[in-house]
Coordinates of C-alpha atoms and ligand atoms in Angstrom, one line a residue:
X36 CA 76.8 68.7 98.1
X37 CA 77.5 72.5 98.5
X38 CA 79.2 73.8 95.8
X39 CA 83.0 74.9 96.0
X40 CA 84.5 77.8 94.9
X41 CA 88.1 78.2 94.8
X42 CA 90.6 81.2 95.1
X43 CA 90.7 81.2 91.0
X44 CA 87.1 81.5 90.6
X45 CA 86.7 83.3 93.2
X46 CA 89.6 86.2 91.9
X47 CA 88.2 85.9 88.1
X48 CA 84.7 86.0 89.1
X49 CA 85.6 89.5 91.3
X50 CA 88.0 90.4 88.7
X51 CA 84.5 91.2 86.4
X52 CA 82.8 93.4 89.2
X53 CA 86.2 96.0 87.8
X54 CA 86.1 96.9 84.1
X55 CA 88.9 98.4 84.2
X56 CA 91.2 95.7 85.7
X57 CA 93.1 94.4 83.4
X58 CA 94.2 91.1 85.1
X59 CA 97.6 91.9 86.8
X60 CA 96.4 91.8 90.1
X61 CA 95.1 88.3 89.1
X62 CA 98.3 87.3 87.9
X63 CA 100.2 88.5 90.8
X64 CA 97.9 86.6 93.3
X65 CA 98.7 83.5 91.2
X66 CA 101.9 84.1 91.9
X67 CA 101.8 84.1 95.5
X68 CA 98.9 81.6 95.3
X69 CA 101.8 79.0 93.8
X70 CA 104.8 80.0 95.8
X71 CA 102.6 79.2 99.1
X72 CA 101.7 76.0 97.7
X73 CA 105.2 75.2 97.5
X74 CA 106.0 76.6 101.2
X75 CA 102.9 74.3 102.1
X76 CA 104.8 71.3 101.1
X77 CA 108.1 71.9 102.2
X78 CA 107.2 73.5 105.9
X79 CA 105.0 70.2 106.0
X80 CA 107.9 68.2 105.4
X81 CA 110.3 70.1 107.7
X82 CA 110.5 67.7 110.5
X83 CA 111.9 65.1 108.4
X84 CA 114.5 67.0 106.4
X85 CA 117.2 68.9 106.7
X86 CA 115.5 72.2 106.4
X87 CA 114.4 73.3 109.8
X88 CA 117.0 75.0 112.1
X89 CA 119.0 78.2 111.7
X90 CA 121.0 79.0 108.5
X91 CA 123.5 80.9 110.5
X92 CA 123.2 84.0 108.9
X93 CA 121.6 86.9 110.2
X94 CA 118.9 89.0 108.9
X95 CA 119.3 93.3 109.4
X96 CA 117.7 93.4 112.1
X97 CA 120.4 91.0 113.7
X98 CA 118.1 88.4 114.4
X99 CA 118.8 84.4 113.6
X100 CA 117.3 83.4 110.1
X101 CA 115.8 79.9 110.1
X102 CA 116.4 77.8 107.1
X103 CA 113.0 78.1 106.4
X104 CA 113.2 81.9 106.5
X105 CA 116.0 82.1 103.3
X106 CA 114.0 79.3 101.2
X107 CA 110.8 81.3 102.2
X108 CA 112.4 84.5 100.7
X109 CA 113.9 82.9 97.2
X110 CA 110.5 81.0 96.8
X111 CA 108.4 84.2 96.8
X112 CA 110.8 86.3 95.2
X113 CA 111.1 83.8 92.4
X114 CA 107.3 83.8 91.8
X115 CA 106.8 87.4 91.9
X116 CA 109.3 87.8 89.3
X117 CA 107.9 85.2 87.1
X118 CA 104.9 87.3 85.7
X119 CA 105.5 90.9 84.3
X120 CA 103.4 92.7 86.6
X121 CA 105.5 93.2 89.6
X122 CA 108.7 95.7 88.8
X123 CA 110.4 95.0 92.6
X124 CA 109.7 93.8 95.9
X125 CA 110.7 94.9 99.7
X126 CA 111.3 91.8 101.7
X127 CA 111.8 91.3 106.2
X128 CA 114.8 89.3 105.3
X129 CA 116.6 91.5 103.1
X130 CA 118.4 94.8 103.5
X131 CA 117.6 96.4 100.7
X132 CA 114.7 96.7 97.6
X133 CA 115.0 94.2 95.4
X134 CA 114.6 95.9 91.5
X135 CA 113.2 93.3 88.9
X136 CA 114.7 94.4 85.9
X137 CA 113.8 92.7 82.8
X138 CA 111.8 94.6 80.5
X139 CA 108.5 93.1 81.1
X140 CA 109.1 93.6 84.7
X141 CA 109.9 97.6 84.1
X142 CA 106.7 97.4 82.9
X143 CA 104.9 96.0 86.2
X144 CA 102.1 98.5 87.9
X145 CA 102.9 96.6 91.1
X146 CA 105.6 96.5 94.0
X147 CA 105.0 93.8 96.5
X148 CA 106.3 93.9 100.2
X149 CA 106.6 90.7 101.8
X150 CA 107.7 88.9 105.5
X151 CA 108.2 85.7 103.5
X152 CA 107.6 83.6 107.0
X153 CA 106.8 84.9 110.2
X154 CA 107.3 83.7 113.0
X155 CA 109.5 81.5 112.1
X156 CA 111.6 80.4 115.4
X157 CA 108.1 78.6 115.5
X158 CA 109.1 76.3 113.3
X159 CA 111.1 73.9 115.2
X160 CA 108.7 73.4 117.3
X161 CA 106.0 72.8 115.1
X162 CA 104.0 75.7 115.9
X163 CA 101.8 77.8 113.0
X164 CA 103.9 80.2 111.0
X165 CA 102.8 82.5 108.5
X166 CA 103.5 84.3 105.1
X167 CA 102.5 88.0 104.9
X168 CA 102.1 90.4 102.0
X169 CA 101.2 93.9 101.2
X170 CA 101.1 95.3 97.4
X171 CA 101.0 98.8 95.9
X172 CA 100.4 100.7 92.9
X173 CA 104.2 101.9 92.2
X174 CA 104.8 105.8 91.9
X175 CA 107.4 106.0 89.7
X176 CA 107.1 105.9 85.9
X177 CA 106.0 102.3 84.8
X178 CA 109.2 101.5 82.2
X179 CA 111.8 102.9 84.8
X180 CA 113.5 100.7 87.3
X181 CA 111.4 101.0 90.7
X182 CA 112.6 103.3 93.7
X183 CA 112.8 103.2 97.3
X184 CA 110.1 106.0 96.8
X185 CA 107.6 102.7 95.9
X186 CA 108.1 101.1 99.1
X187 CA 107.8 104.1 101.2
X188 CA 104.0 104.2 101.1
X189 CA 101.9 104.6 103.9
X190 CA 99.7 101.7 104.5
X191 CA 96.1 103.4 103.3
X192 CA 97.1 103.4 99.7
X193 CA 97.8 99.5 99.7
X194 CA 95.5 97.9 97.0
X195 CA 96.0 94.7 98.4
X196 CA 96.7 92.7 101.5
X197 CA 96.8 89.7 103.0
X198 CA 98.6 86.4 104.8
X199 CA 98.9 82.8 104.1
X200 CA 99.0 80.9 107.5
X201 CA 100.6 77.3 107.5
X202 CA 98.7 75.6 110.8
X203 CA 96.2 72.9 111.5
X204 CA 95.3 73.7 107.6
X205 CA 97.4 76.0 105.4
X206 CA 94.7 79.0 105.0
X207 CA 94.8 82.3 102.3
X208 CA 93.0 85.8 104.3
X209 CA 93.2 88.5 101.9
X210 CA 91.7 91.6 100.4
X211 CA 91.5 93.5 98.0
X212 CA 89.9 97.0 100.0
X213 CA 86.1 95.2 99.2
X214 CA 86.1 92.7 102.6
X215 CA 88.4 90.1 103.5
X216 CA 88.3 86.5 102.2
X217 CA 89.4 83.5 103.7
X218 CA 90.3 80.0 101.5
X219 CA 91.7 76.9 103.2
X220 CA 94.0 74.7 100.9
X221 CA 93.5 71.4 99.9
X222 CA 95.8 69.7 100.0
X223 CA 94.7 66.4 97.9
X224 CA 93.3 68.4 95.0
X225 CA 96.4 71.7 94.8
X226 CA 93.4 74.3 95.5
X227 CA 92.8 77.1 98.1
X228 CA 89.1 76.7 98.5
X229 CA 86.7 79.2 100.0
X230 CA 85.9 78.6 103.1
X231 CA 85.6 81.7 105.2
X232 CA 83.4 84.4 102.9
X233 CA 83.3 87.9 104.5
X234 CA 84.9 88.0 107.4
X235 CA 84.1 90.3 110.0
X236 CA 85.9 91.0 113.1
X237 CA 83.2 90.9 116.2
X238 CA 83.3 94.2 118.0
X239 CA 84.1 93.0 121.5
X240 CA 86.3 90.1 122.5
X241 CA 87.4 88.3 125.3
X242 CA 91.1 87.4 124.2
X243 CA 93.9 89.6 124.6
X244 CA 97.9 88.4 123.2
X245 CA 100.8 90.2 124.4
X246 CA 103.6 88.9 125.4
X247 CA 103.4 89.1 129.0
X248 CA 107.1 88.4 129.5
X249 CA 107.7 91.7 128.5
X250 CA 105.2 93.1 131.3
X251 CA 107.5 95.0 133.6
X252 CA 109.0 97.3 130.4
X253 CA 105.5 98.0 129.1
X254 CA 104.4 101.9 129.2
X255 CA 102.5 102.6 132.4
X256 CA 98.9 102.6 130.1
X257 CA 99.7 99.3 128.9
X258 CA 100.3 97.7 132.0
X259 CA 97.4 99.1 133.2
X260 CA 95.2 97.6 130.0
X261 CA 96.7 94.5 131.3
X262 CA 95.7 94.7 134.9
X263 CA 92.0 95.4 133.5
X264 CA 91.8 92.4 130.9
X265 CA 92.8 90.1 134.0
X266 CA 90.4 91.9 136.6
X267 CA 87.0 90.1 137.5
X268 CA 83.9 91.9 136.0
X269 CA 80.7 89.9 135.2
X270 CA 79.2 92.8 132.9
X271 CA 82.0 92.9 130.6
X272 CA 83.0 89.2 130.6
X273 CA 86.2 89.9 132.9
X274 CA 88.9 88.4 133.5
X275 CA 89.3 87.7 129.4
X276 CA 91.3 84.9 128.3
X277 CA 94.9 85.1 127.7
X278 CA 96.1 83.6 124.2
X279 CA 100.1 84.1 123.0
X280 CA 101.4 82.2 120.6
X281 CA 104.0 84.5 119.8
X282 CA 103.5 84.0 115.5
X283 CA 101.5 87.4 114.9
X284 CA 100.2 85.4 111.8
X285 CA 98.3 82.8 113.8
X286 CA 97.6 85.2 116.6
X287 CA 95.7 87.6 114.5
X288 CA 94.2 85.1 112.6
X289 CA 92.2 83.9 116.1
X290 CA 92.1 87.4 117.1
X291 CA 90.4 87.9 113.9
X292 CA 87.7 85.2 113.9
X293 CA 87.2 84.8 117.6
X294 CA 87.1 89.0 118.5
X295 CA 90.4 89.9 121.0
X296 CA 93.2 92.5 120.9
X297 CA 97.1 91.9 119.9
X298 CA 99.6 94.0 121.9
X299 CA 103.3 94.7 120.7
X300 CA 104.1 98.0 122.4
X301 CA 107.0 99.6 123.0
X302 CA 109.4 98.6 125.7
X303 CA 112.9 99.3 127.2
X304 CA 114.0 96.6 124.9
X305 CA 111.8 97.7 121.9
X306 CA 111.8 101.8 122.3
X307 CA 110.0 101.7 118.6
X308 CA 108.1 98.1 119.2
X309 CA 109.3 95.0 117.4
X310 CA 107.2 94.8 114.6
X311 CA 108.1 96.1 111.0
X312 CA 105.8 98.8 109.6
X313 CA 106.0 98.0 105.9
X314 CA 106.3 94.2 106.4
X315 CA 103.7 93.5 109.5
X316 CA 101.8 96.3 110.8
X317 CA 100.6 97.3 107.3
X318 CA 99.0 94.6 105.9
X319 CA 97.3 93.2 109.5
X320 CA 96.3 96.7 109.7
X321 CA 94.3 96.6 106.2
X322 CA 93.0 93.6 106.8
X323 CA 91.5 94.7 110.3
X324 CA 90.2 97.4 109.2
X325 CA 88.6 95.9 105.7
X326 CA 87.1 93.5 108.8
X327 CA 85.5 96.3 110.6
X328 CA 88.3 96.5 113.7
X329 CA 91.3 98.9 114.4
X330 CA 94.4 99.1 114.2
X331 CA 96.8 101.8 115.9
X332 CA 100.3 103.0 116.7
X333 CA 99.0 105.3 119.8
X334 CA 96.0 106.7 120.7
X335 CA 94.2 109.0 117.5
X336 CA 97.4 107.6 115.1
X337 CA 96.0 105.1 112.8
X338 CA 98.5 102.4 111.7
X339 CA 97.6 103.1 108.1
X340 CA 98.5 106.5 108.1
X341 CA 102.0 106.4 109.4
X342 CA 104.1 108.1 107.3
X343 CA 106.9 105.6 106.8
X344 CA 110.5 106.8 106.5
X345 CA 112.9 103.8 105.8
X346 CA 112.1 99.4 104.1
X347 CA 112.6 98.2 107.9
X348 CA 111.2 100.5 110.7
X349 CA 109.5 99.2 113.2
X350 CA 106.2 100.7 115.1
X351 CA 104.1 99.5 118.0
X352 CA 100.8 97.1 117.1
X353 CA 97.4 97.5 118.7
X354 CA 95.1 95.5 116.5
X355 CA 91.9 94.0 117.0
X356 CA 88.2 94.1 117.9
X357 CA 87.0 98.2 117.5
X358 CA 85.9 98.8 121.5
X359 CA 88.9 96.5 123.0
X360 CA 91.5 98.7 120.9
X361 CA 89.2 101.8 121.8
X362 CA 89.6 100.7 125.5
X363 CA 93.3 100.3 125.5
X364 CA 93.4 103.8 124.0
X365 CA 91.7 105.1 126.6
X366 CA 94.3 103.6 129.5
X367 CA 97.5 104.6 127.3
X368 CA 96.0 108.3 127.1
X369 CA 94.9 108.3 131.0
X370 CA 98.7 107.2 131.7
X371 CA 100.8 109.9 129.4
Ligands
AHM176 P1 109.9 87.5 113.0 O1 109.4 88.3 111.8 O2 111.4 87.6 113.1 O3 109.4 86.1 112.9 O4 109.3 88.2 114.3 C1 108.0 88.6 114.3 C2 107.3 87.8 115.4 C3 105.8 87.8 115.3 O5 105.3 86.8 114.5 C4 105.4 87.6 116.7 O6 104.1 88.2 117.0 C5 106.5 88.4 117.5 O7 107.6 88.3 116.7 C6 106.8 87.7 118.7 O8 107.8 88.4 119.4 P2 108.2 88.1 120.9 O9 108.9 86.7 120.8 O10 109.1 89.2 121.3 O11 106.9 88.0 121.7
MG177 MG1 108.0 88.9 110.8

């Protein structure tokens, strides 16, 4: 029998490849490692208890939080508190920063930035959802309570990212800026296990995921993108396949291991796009790129670089395999 190697091991056994780490960044993944555990069980369990369905609240961005969504948020927040090494964290579902402030907190390197489960008007319907996160060194003074100023970072100096994705099997992708790991839980032992080592986006794909309901508002480039993807061209594998789940979780997560392209651009309804910056586009964006795709805003502007400006702005996504986000460059610029 192959030998296994879980997400512990595997984090300690990286962990000595760094001299200087000193073992937060271990600590904080344990952190998220237990609170998806726990999401595991209880979105598992969701059919059968009271738990699914809308809390009635809404989130800032005025949009229906799920039940899921709240208990999601307390879960993770809870964790990261738990260990000293995180002094706040940024969260979709909540309007502002949240400070930590206990003294061993005040003390954390780390801010963590979290959509605590995306996707989530999946849920009811049984359809894969996902957790997302994105950490960074903080800027202000480690002792002093943390400031908006953490948060505010733009994408390249994450030192971490990655998403847990609750589907067929609850799954781990993350990285740490060396390559991107995948683990797939299991359940009957409590352990993420390695399953998917170095995971490299291929350069070409055939899949493309927008949602196509949207088609009319799209920008005149995109449309056109479109219109190409569905045309018949034997040389370049045409018409491509069209895949929408409408998680970005479980769409990238196919995107990633099968080679395609995920669309959110702007629209009449979305002038910025839909998805968040900080919370979304971020960490997919560090993880395509750690797997050798792309991820832009526009044409030339680099998700990664975007200069973010306030916790929940939102940007368009073009992330993917290198020449299919190269190509849809190419329409958007032909149709400015
Ligand atoms: P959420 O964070 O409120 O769940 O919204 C984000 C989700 C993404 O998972 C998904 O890709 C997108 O919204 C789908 O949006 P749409 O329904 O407009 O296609
Ligand atoms: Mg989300």
């Amino acid at each position: 029998m192959e030998s296994i190697k879980t997400l512990g091991e595997f984090i300690l056994d990286n962990q000595k490849d760094y001299p200087d780490a000193s073992g937060e960044l271990t600590s904080l993944f344990s952190s998220i490692r237990l609170a998806a555990k726990v999401l595991h069980r209880e979105i598992n369990k969701a059919g059968l208890v009271d738990i699914t369905g809308s809390a009635g609240d809404e989130n800032i961005q005025g949009e229906q939080q799920q039940k899921l969504d709240v208990y999601a948020n307390e879960r993770f927040k809870n964790a990261l508190a738990q260990r000293g090494v995180v002094c706040g964290i940024a969260s979709e579902e909540e309007e502002e920063f949240v400070k930590f402030e206990e003294t061993k907190n005040l003390e954390g390197k780390y801010v963590v930035l979290i959509d605590p489960l995306d996707g989530s008007s999946n849920i009811d319907v049984n359809v894969s959802v996902g957790t997302i996160f994105s950490v960074y060194r903080r800027v202000s003074a480690v002792g002093s309570k943390v400031t908006e100023a953490d948060f505010l970072q733009p994408g390249h100096q994450q030192v971490a990212a990655g998403y847990v994705i609750y589907g067929s099997s609850t799954m781990m992708v993350y990285s740490t800026g060396s390559g991107v790991n995948g683990f797939t839980y299991d359940p009957t032992i409590g352990v993420f296990c390695l399953s998917h080592p170095d995971l490299q986006v291929p350069e070409d794909g055939n899949i493309y995921s927008v949602n196509e309901g949207n088609y009319i508002r799209f920008p005149e480039g995109v449309k056109k993108y479109i219109k190409y993807c569905q045309e018949e061209d034997e040389s370049t594998k045409r018409p491509y396949t069209s895949r929408y789940i409408g998680s970005l979780v479980s769409d990238f997560h196919r995107n990633l291991i099968k080679g395609g392209i995920y669309l959110y651009p702007t629209s009449s309804r979305y002038p910025d796009g839909k998805l968040r910056l900080l919370y979304e586009c971020n960490p997919m964006a560090y993880l395509i790129e750690q797997a050798g795709g792309k991820a832009i805003s526009h044409p030339g502007q680099r998700i990664l670089d975007l200069e973010p400006s306030k916790l929940h702005q939102r940007c368009p996504l073009f992330v993917g395999s290198p020449n299919m986000v190269d190509k849809l460059a190419q329409f958007i610029e032909e149709n400015e």
